[in-house]
Tab-separated table of C-alpha atoms in Angstrom:
chain	number	residue	atom	x	y	z
A	1127	UNK	CA	-29.084	-113.376	-12.964
A	1128	UNK	CA	-27.262	-110.444	-11.362
A	1129	UNK	CA	-29.302	-108.806	-8.612
A	1130	UNK	CA	-28.390	-105.123	-8.627
A	1131	UNK	CA	-28.573	-103.066	-5.454
A	1132	UNK	CA	-30.449	-100.335	-7.326
A	1133	UNK	CA	-32.240	-100.185	-10.668
A	1134	UNK	CA	-32.870	-96.596	-11.756
A	1135	UNK	CA	-35.532	-95.886	-14.369
A	1136	UNK	CA	-34.403	-92.996	-16.566
A	1137	UNK	CA	-30.967	-91.761	-17.658
A	1138	UNK	CA	-31.632	-88.034	-17.865
A	1139	UNK	CA	-29.800	-85.692	-15.519
A	1140	UNK	CA	-31.699	-87.125	-12.522
A	1141	UNK	CA	-30.969	-90.785	-13.182
A	1142	UNK	CA	-27.394	-90.197	-14.357
A	1143	UNK	CA	-26.425	-88.072	-11.353
A	1144	UNK	CA	-28.011	-90.434	-8.833
A	1145	UNK	CA	-26.412	-93.461	-10.484
A	1146	UNK	CA	-22.987	-91.844	-10.208
A	1147	UNK	CA	-23.463	-90.986	-6.535
A	1148	UNK	CA	-24.777	-94.430	-5.578
A	1149	UNK	CA	-22.091	-96.308	-7.499
A	1150	UNK	CA	-19.273	-94.219	-6.085
A	1151	UNK	CA	-20.592	-95.096	-2.631
A	1152	UNK	CA	-20.144	-98.785	-3.488
A	1153	UNK	CA	-23.579	-99.788	-4.788
A	1154	UNK	CA	-24.098	-102.017	-7.817
A	1155	UNK	CA	-26.356	-99.928	-10.078
A	1156	UNK	CA	-28.414	-100.565	-13.220
A	1157	UNK	CA	-29.967	-97.730	-15.252
A	1158	UNK	CA	-32.824	-98.493	-17.647
A	1159	UNK	CA	-33.365	-95.836	-20.333
A	1160	UNK	CA	-36.361	-96.063	-22.654
A	1161	UNK	CA	-34.840	-94.079	-25.522
A	1162	UNK	CA	-31.908	-94.748	-27.847
A	1163	UNK	CA	-29.687	-92.428	-25.841
A	1164	UNK	CA	-29.698	-90.774	-22.403
A	1165	UNK	CA	-31.101	-87.265	-22.096
A	1166	UNK	CA	-33.397	-87.355	-25.132
A	1167	UNK	CA	-36.311	-85.629	-23.409
A	1168	UNK	CA	-36.151	-82.796	-20.837
A	1169	UNK	CA	-32.396	-82.859	-20.187
A	1170	UNK	CA	-31.488	-82.595	-23.850
A	1171	UNK	CA	-33.942	-79.741	-24.505
A	1172	UNK	CA	-33.149	-77.439	-21.613
A	1173	UNK	CA	-32.175	-73.790	-21.931
A	1174	UNK	CA	-30.749	-74.247	-18.474
A	1175	UNK	CA	-29.369	-71.616	-16.208
A	1176	UNK	CA	-28.336	-71.620	-12.563
A	1177	UNK	CA	-30.652	-69.019	-11.054
A	1178	UNK	CA	-30.837	-68.808	-7.281
A	1179	UNK	CA	-34.549	-68.003	-6.992
A	1180	UNK	CA	-35.826	-70.366	-9.659
A	1181	UNK	CA	-38.435	-72.759	-8.308
A	1182	UNK	CA	-39.191	-70.787	-5.143
A	1183	UNK	CA	-37.767	-70.615	-1.604
A	1184	UNK	CA	-38.127	-74.378	-1.069
A	1185	UNK	CA	-35.694	-75.005	-3.930
A	1186	UNK	CA	-33.093	-72.365	-2.992
A	1187	UNK	CA	-31.236	-74.668	-0.532
A	1188	UNK	CA	-30.707	-77.263	-3.281
A	1189	UNK	CA	-29.618	-74.602	-5.770
A	1190	UNK	CA	-27.163	-72.905	-3.406
A	1191	UNK	CA	-25.747	-76.262	-2.279
A	1192	UNK	CA	-25.145	-77.210	-5.926
A	1193	UNK	CA	-23.471	-73.953	-6.930
A	1194	UNK	CA	-19.946	-74.672	-5.701
A	1195	UNK	CA	-19.823	-78.071	-7.432
A	1196	UNK	CA	-21.034	-76.591	-10.709
A	1197	UNK	CA	-18.572	-73.691	-10.544
A	1198	UNK	CA	-15.589	-75.753	-9.422
A	1199	UNK	CA	-16.097	-78.240	-12.259
A	1200	UNK	CA	-16.445	-75.580	-14.945
A	1201	UNK	CA	-20.133	-76.001	-15.797
A	1202	UNK	CA	-21.171	-72.382	-15.146
A	1203	UNK	CA	-20.589	-69.248	-17.228
A	1204	UNK	CA	-21.490	-65.899	-15.596
A	1205	UNK	CA	-24.672	-64.333	-16.949
A	1206	UNK	CA	-26.677	-62.374	-14.367
A	1207	UNK	CA	-30.459	-62.231	-14.339
A	1208	UNK	CA	-33.108	-59.535	-14.268
A	1209	UNK	CA	-36.699	-59.902	-13.158
A	1210	UNK	CA	-38.330	-56.946	-14.876
A	1211	UNK	CA	-41.626	-55.149	-14.335
A	1212	UNK	CA	-43.681	-52.114	-15.280
A	1213	UNK	CA	-45.210	-49.528	-12.974
A	1214	UNK	CA	-48.168	-51.782	-12.230
A	1215	UNK	CA	-45.785	-54.607	-11.293
A	1216	UNK	CA	-44.098	-52.875	-8.359
A	1217	UNK	CA	-46.156	-54.757	-5.786
A	1218	UNK	CA	-45.129	-58.053	-7.396
A	1219	UNK	CA	-41.471	-57.012	-7.326
A	1220	UNK	CA	-41.808	-55.995	-3.668
A	1221	UNK	CA	-43.396	-59.348	-2.846
A	1222	UNK	CA	-40.585	-61.182	-4.649
A	1223	UNK	CA	-37.957	-59.352	-2.591
A	1224	UNK	CA	-39.814	-60.194	0.626
A	1225	UNK	CA	-40.280	-63.829	-0.367
A	1226	UNK	CA	-36.577	-64.414	-0.953
A	1227	UNK	CA	-34.962	-62.015	1.528
A	1228	UNK	CA	-34.088	-64.726	4.075
A	1229	UNK	CA	-33.184	-67.538	1.667
A	1230	UNK	CA	-29.525	-66.664	1.047
A	1231	UNK	CA	-30.141	-65.656	-2.577
A	1232	UNK	CA	-28.277	-62.519	-3.692
A	1233	UNK	CA	-30.815	-60.055	-5.096
A	1234	UNK	CA	-31.134	-56.279	-5.272
A	1235	UNK	CA	-33.689	-53.804	-6.549
A	1236	UNK	CA	-32.666	-51.531	-9.426
A	1237	UNK	CA	-34.420	-48.719	-11.285
A	1238	UNK	CA	-35.028	-47.642	-14.864
A	1239	UNK	CA	-31.582	-46.169	-15.522
A	1240	UNK	CA	-29.689	-49.287	-14.438
A	1241	UNK	CA	-32.192	-51.478	-16.251
A	1242	UNK	CA	-31.729	-49.629	-19.539
A	1243	UNK	CA	-27.972	-49.974	-19.194
A	1244	UNK	CA	-28.246	-53.748	-18.899
A	1245	UNK	CA	-30.783	-54.264	-21.739
A	1246	UNK	CA	-30.183	-51.944	-24.723
A	1247	UNK	CA	-33.416	-51.183	-26.519
A	1248	UNK	CA	-35.753	-51.920	-23.627
A	1249	UNK	CA	-38.990	-49.967	-23.939
A	1250	UNK	CA	-39.723	-47.246	-21.340
A	1251	UNK	CA	-42.685	-48.943	-19.633
A	1252	UNK	CA	-40.300	-51.557	-18.215
A	1253	UNK	CA	-39.018	-49.320	-15.443
A	1254	UNK	CA	-38.254	-51.500	-12.433
A	1255	UNK	CA	-36.311	-54.700	-11.844
A	1256	UNK	CA	-34.600	-57.101	-9.488
A	1257	UNK	CA	-30.963	-57.860	-10.292
A	1258	UNK	CA	-29.529	-61.267	-9.518
A	1259	UNK	CA	-25.783	-61.060	-10.219
A	1260	UNK	CA	-24.894	-64.696	-9.490
A	1261	UNK	CA	-27.063	-66.204	-12.246
A	1262	UNK	CA	-25.058	-68.269	-14.738
A	1263	UNK	CA	-25.539	-70.389	-17.835
A	1264	UNK	CA	-25.132	-74.143	-17.364
A	1265	UNK	CA	-23.364	-76.320	-19.922
A	1266	UNK	CA	-26.076	-78.970	-19.737
A	1267	UNK	CA	-24.540	-81.398	-22.218
A	1268	UNK	CA	-21.185	-81.332	-20.429
A	1269	UNK	CA	-22.803	-81.771	-17.013
A	1270	UNK	CA	-24.902	-84.710	-18.168
A	1271	UNK	CA	-21.883	-86.309	-19.849
A	1272	UNK	CA	-19.882	-85.756	-16.657
A	1273	UNK	CA	-22.370	-87.759	-14.610
A	1274	UNK	CA	-22.610	-90.494	-17.219
A	1275	UNK	CA	-18.799	-90.725	-17.254
A	1276	UNK	CA	-18.647	-90.903	-13.466
A	1277	UNK	CA	-21.322	-93.592	-13.481
A	1278	UNK	CA	-19.553	-95.633	-16.136
A	1279	UNK	CA	-16.211	-95.379	-14.338
A	1280	UNK	CA	-17.870	-96.722	-11.184
A	1281	UNK	CA	-19.329	-99.760	-12.920
A	1282	UNK	CA	-22.894	-98.646	-13.577
A	1283	UNK	CA	-24.700	-100.746	-16.191
A	1284	UNK	CA	-26.638	-98.561	-18.645
A	1285	UNK	CA	-29.275	-100.255	-20.792
A	1286	UNK	CA	-30.789	-98.009	-23.499
A	1287	UNK	CA	-33.863	-98.929	-25.560
A	1288	UNK	CA	-35.155	-100.560	-22.368
A	1289	UNK	CA	-38.576	-99.113	-21.655
A	1290	UNK	CA	-39.999	-100.691	-18.511
A	1291	UNK	CA	-43.006	-102.916	-19.264
A	1292	UNK	CA	-43.631	-104.757	-16.011
A	1293	UNK	CA	-42.284	-105.313	-12.511
A	1294	UNK	CA	-42.866	-107.827	-9.753
A	1295	UNK	CA	-41.459	-108.043	-6.240
A	1296	UNK	CA	-40.618	-111.343	-4.587
A	1297	UNK	CA	-38.102	-112.392	-1.939
A	1298	UNK	CA	-37.006	-108.784	-1.333
A	1299	UNK	CA	-36.071	-108.096	-4.950
A	1300	UNK	CA	-37.709	-106.729	-8.082
A	1301	UNK	CA	-37.891	-108.556	-11.391
A	1302	UNK	CA	-37.994	-105.955	-14.170
A	1303	UNK	CA	-39.196	-106.663	-17.713
A	1304	UNK	CA	-38.642	-104.336	-20.655
A	1305	UNK	CA	-40.654	-103.971	-23.842
A	1306	UNK	CA	-37.815	-105.536	-25.862
A	1307	UNK	CA	-37.851	-108.662	-23.722
A	1308	UNK	CA	-35.021	-107.850	-21.329
A	1309	UNK	CA	-35.176	-109.107	-17.771
A	1310	UNK	CA	-33.301	-107.674	-14.781
A	1311	UNK	CA	-33.364	-107.948	-10.997
A	1312	UNK	CA	-32.703	-105.371	-8.293
A	1313	UNK	CA	-33.241	-104.944	-4.578
A	1314	UNK	CA	-34.424	-101.330	-4.924
A	1315	UNK	CA	-36.299	-99.747	-7.837
A	1316	UNK	CA	-35.715	-95.985	-8.153
A	1317	UNK	CA	-38.235	-93.920	-10.087
A	1318	UNK	CA	-36.327	-91.229	-12.022
A	1319	UNK	CA	-38.647	-91.384	-15.004
A	1320	UNK	CA	-39.476	-87.688	-15.233
A	1321	UNK	CA	-42.773	-87.189	-17.066
A	1322	UNK	CA	-43.404	-90.932	-16.798
A	1323	UNK	CA	-42.904	-91.070	-12.994
A	1324	UNK	CA	-46.521	-91.811	-12.086
A	1325	UNK	CA	-46.693	-94.507	-14.778
A	1326	UNK	CA	-43.645	-96.243	-13.307
A	1327	UNK	CA	-45.158	-95.975	-9.826
A	1328	UNK	CA	-48.321	-97.691	-11.040
A	1329	UNK	CA	-46.293	-100.532	-12.574
A	1330	UNK	CA	-44.638	-101.070	-9.197
A	1331	UNK	CA	-47.916	-101.024	-7.295
A	1332	UNK	CA	-47.178	-97.663	-5.666
A	1333	UNK	CA	-49.699	-94.853	-5.441
A	1334	UNK	CA	-49.122	-92.208	-8.133
A	1335	UNK	CA	-48.400	-88.847	-6.535
A	1336	UNK	CA	-49.978	-86.664	-9.201
A	1337	UNK	CA	-46.681	-85.748	-10.872
A	1338	UNK	CA	-47.924	-83.774	-13.874
A	1339	UNK	CA	-45.890	-83.035	-17.000
A	1340	UNK	CA	-46.162	-79.521	-18.475
A	1341	UNK	CA	-44.979	-78.393	-21.892
A	1342	UNK	CA	-42.419	-75.564	-22.108
A	1343	UNK	CA	-41.588	-73.965	-25.487
A	1344	UNK	CA	-38.290	-72.320	-26.490
A	1345	UNK	CA	-37.450	-70.641	-29.788
A	1346	UNK	CA	-34.217	-69.316	-31.257
A	1347	UNK	CA	-34.452	-65.948	-32.996
A	1348	UNK	CA	-32.173	-63.938	-35.231
A	1349	UNK	CA	-32.657	-60.280	-34.311
A	1350	UNK	CA	-31.422	-56.863	-35.383
A	1351	UNK	CA	-29.515	-55.846	-33.411
A	1352	UNK	CA	-28.131	-59.150	-32.219
A	1353	UNK	CA	-27.939	-59.372	-28.434
A	1354	UNK	CA	-24.624	-58.635	-26.794
A	1355	UNK	CA	-23.064	-61.857	-25.492
A	1356	UNK	CA	-22.927	-60.509	-21.934
A	1357	UNK	CA	-26.556	-59.419	-21.711
A	1358	UNK	CA	-28.372	-60.992	-18.752
A	1359	UNK	CA	-31.152	-63.502	-18.623
A	1360	UNK	CA	-34.400	-61.490	-18.563
A	1361	UNK	CA	-37.522	-62.801	-16.857
A	1362	UNK	CA	-40.942	-61.181	-16.566
A	1363	UNK	CA	-41.935	-60.800	-12.913
A	1364	UNK	CA	-45.450	-61.849	-14.000
A	1365	UNK	CA	-44.158	-65.061	-15.586
A	1366	UNK	CA	-45.046	-64.311	-19.219
A	1367	UNK	CA	-41.617	-64.698	-20.853
A	1368	UNK	CA	-37.892	-65.087	-20.445
A	1369	UNK	CA	-35.046	-64.626	-22.899
A	1370	UNK	CA	-31.265	-64.660	-23.036
A	1371	UNK	CA	-28.445	-64.447	-25.601
A	1372	UNK	CA	-27.058	-67.666	-27.041
A	1373	UNK	CA	-24.247	-67.649	-29.634
A	1374	UNK	CA	-25.378	-64.382	-31.208
A	1375	UNK	CA	-29.044	-65.330	-31.181
A	1376	UNK	CA	-31.911	-64.924	-28.720
A	1377	UNK	CA	-33.380	-67.893	-26.890
A	1378	UNK	CA	-36.928	-66.947	-25.967
A	1379	UNK	CA	-39.741	-68.711	-24.121
A	1380	UNK	CA	-43.328	-67.581	-23.484
A	1381	UNK	CA	-42.911	-69.276	-20.103
A	1382	UNK	CA	-45.766	-71.575	-21.080
A	1383	UNK	CA	-46.767	-74.381	-18.780
A	1384	UNK	CA	-49.439	-76.401	-20.541
A	1385	UNK	CA	-50.497	-79.710	-18.973
A	1386	UNK	CA	-49.461	-82.594	-21.207
A	1387	UNK	CA	-49.442	-86.339	-21.347
A	1388	UNK	CA	-45.984	-87.886	-21.053
A	1389	UNK	CA	-44.783	-87.761	-24.661
A	1390	UNK	CA	-42.148	-86.569	-27.115
A	1391	UNK	CA	-43.125	-82.905	-26.736
A	1392	UNK	CA	-43.400	-80.599	-29.758
A	1393	UNK	CA	-43.835	-76.811	-29.866
A	1394	UNK	CA	-47.247	-75.310	-30.542
A	1395	UNK	CA	-47.402	-72.508	-33.120
A	1396	UNK	CA	-49.569	-70.386	-30.820
A	1397	UNK	CA	-46.898	-70.512	-28.122
A	1398	UNK	CA	-44.253	-69.446	-30.658
A	1399	UNK	CA	-46.395	-66.500	-31.802
A	1400	UNK	CA	-47.148	-65.454	-28.222
A	1401	UNK	CA	-43.474	-65.503	-27.330
A	1402	UNK	CA	-42.511	-63.221	-30.223
A	1403	UNK	CA	-45.395	-60.844	-29.502
A	1404	UNK	CA	-44.346	-60.540	-25.863
A	1405	UNK	CA	-40.692	-59.926	-26.760
A	1406	UNK	CA	-41.681	-57.118	-29.126
A	1407	UNK	CA	-43.422	-55.416	-26.231
A	1408	UNK	CA	-40.190	-55.439	-24.215
A	1409	UNK	CA	-37.382	-54.442	-26.597
A	1410	UNK	CA	-37.202	-52.572	-29.904
A	1411	UNK	CA	-35.212	-55.321	-31.631
A	1412	UNK	CA	-36.405	-56.457	-35.031
A	1413	UNK	CA	-37.134	-60.176	-35.258
A	1414	UNK	CA	-35.639	-61.300	-38.567
A	1415	UNK	CA	-36.171	-65.051	-38.378
A	1416	UNK	CA	-37.289	-67.949	-36.217
A	1417	UNK	CA	-34.351	-70.304	-36.669
A	1418	UNK	CA	-35.311	-73.132	-34.303
A	1419	UNK	CA	-38.165	-74.106	-32.019
A	1420	UNK	CA	-38.551	-76.948	-29.581
A	1421	UNK	CA	-40.448	-78.040	-26.502
A	1422	UNK	CA	-39.770	-80.149	-23.460
A	1423	UNK	CA	-41.709	-81.429	-20.483
A	1424	UNK	CA	-41.264	-80.202	-16.906
A	1425	UNK	CA	-42.874	-82.427	-14.293
A	1426	UNK	CA	-44.143	-81.244	-10.917
A	1427	UNK	CA	-45.678	-82.884	-7.869
A	1428	UNK	CA	-48.871	-81.177	-6.640
A	1429	UNK	CA	-46.955	-78.904	-4.216
A	1430	UNK	CA	-44.232	-78.236	-6.853
A	1431	UNK	CA	-41.423	-79.541	-4.628
A	1432	UNK	CA	-39.368	-82.534	-5.812
A	1433	UNK	CA	-39.822	-86.034	-4.389
A	1434	UNK	CA	-36.766	-87.816	-2.962
A	1435	UNK	CA	-36.652	-91.000	-0.920
A	1436	UNK	CA	-38.323	-94.314	-0.206
A	1437	UNK	CA	-42.036	-94.740	-0.782
A	1438	UNK	CA	-43.718	-95.069	2.637
A	1439	UNK	CA	-45.933	-97.982	1.581
A	1440	UNK	CA	-44.129	-100.031	-1.076
A	1441	UNK	CA	-41.012	-101.783	0.127
A	1442	UNK	CA	-37.934	-101.301	-2.033
A	1443	UNK	CA	-39.467	-98.539	-4.166
A	1444	UNK	CA	-37.948	-95.041	-4.138
A	1445	UNK	CA	-38.664	-91.696	-5.812
A	1446	UNK	CA	-36.282	-89.240	-7.437
A	1447	UNK	CA	-38.748	-87.258	-9.505
A	1448	UNK	CA	-40.883	-84.130	-9.796
A	1449	UNK	CA	-37.905	-81.851	-10.403
A	1450	UNK	CA	-39.696	-79.388	-12.638
A	1451	UNK	CA	-37.466	-76.915	-14.445
A	1452	UNK	CA	-34.839	-76.857	-11.700
A	1453	UNK	CA	-33.593	-80.443	-11.932
A	1454	UNK	CA	-30.393	-79.544	-13.761
A	1455	UNK	CA	-29.358	-76.611	-11.590
A	1456	UNK	CA	-29.957	-78.636	-8.411
A	1457	UNK	CA	-28.578	-81.968	-9.653
A	1458	UNK	CA	-25.339	-82.082	-7.621
A	1459	UNK	CA	-27.005	-81.555	-4.237
A	1460	UNK	CA	-30.180	-83.452	-5.123
A	1461	UNK	CA	-28.294	-86.563	-6.222
A	1462	UNK	CA	-25.960	-86.441	-3.232
A	1463	UNK	CA	-28.900	-86.033	-0.836
A	1464	UNK	CA	-30.933	-88.789	-2.478
A	1465	UNK	CA	-28.015	-91.214	-2.396
A	1466	UNK	CA	-27.546	-90.528	1.308
A	1467	UNK	CA	-31.250	-91.135	1.935
A	1468	UNK	CA	-31.295	-94.375	-0.042
A	1469	UNK	CA	-28.099	-95.715	1.504
A	1470	UNK	CA	-28.878	-94.388	4.995
A	1471	UNK	CA	-25.596	-92.496	5.022
A	1472	UNK	CA	-24.819	-89.310	6.985
A	1473	UNK	CA	-24.954	-85.893	5.382
A	1474	UNK	CA	-21.816	-84.173	4.163
A	1475	UNK	CA	-20.757	-80.576	3.627
A	1476	UNK	CA	-22.875	-80.264	0.487
A	1477	UNK	CA	-26.126	-81.502	2.033
A	1478	UNK	CA	-25.916	-80.766	5.751
A	1479	UNK	CA	-28.051	-77.594	5.542
A	1480	UNK	CA	-30.857	-79.175	3.484
A	1481	UNK	CA	-34.110	-80.212	5.165
A	1482	UNK	CA	-34.902	-83.484	3.384
A	1483	UNK	CA	-38.382	-83.724	4.924
A	1484	UNK	CA	-39.567	-81.034	2.495
A	1485	UNK	CA	-38.992	-83.473	-0.358
A	1486	UNK	CA	-40.101	-86.744	1.258
A	1487	UNK	CA	-42.740	-88.879	-0.513
A	1488	UNK	CA	-44.289	-89.403	2.909
A	1489	UNK	CA	-45.606	-85.828	2.835
A	1490	UNK	CA	-48.427	-86.946	0.550
A	1491	UNK	CA	-51.515	-88.597	2.071
């Protein structure tokens, strides 16, 4: 039986990007994907954008470090973003500016006149905003395919329909069993299982870290008027909604974050209704139809920072999980950093400014 250097559980954007980085550095890599195809869950359901402040100041270094790679390889389309507020939200907008002023993110405060010029039909109570000009849409499918192609070209073995059922460690290697009866061996087991990360940890005898999946709902609306294609991403400073244009339609989320079991997530009708109600309090557009609705799971560690690196107590077990809603926009730098940690390689230009200790599994008791 082949003994792989690394077996990665999960072929979403996390597993695919890490597999590509490890294999290109010379490692022999196996990826086990539970579903029929990679990216079925969170990666394939993302309304992703590259937004410098998304996830908080601890995530900004990963986002900024990933930006050049995403731009240079054609995965970003300029969009711009607005965090909007009403009169009673000015303190929250002030706090946001203070929180991010030293992070390197490009943000500026704008008033009602500029805001109305960027969002036709916005209602008068939304009078204050923060403008983030660098925000861009991400071509998620192309980015995921790019990493899968890189991985394949470097000899990565991808096994779909291979949900992990059991693991055992002996003689410095893992024996991995799948529900369909497959058996594999690897020196290092990497947990990139997203919503299932704590379940995989338990199988390996590692302490679960409390990585909790949360449901996020998105709907596609036909509106009158239709949004202009160059309108920005709009986010409520209080975290109650966000929306953006997409191919002549509006993609809208109530910014819900409902705790969920790891599952094939489905949208709740209440979340759909709440999203539409909130949108109608922001703009005077008529909602003509709900054309699509879907939900995905975003998984966070208790401190909401991702987890990268070797488990401090279980030999040969590593984490690449807890990447919340920012896993796609940070994937280039996160995968590069994680591969350097796992291979004990020096940092490069992309990762040299990132403090990896923030994301270490050893930070948990």
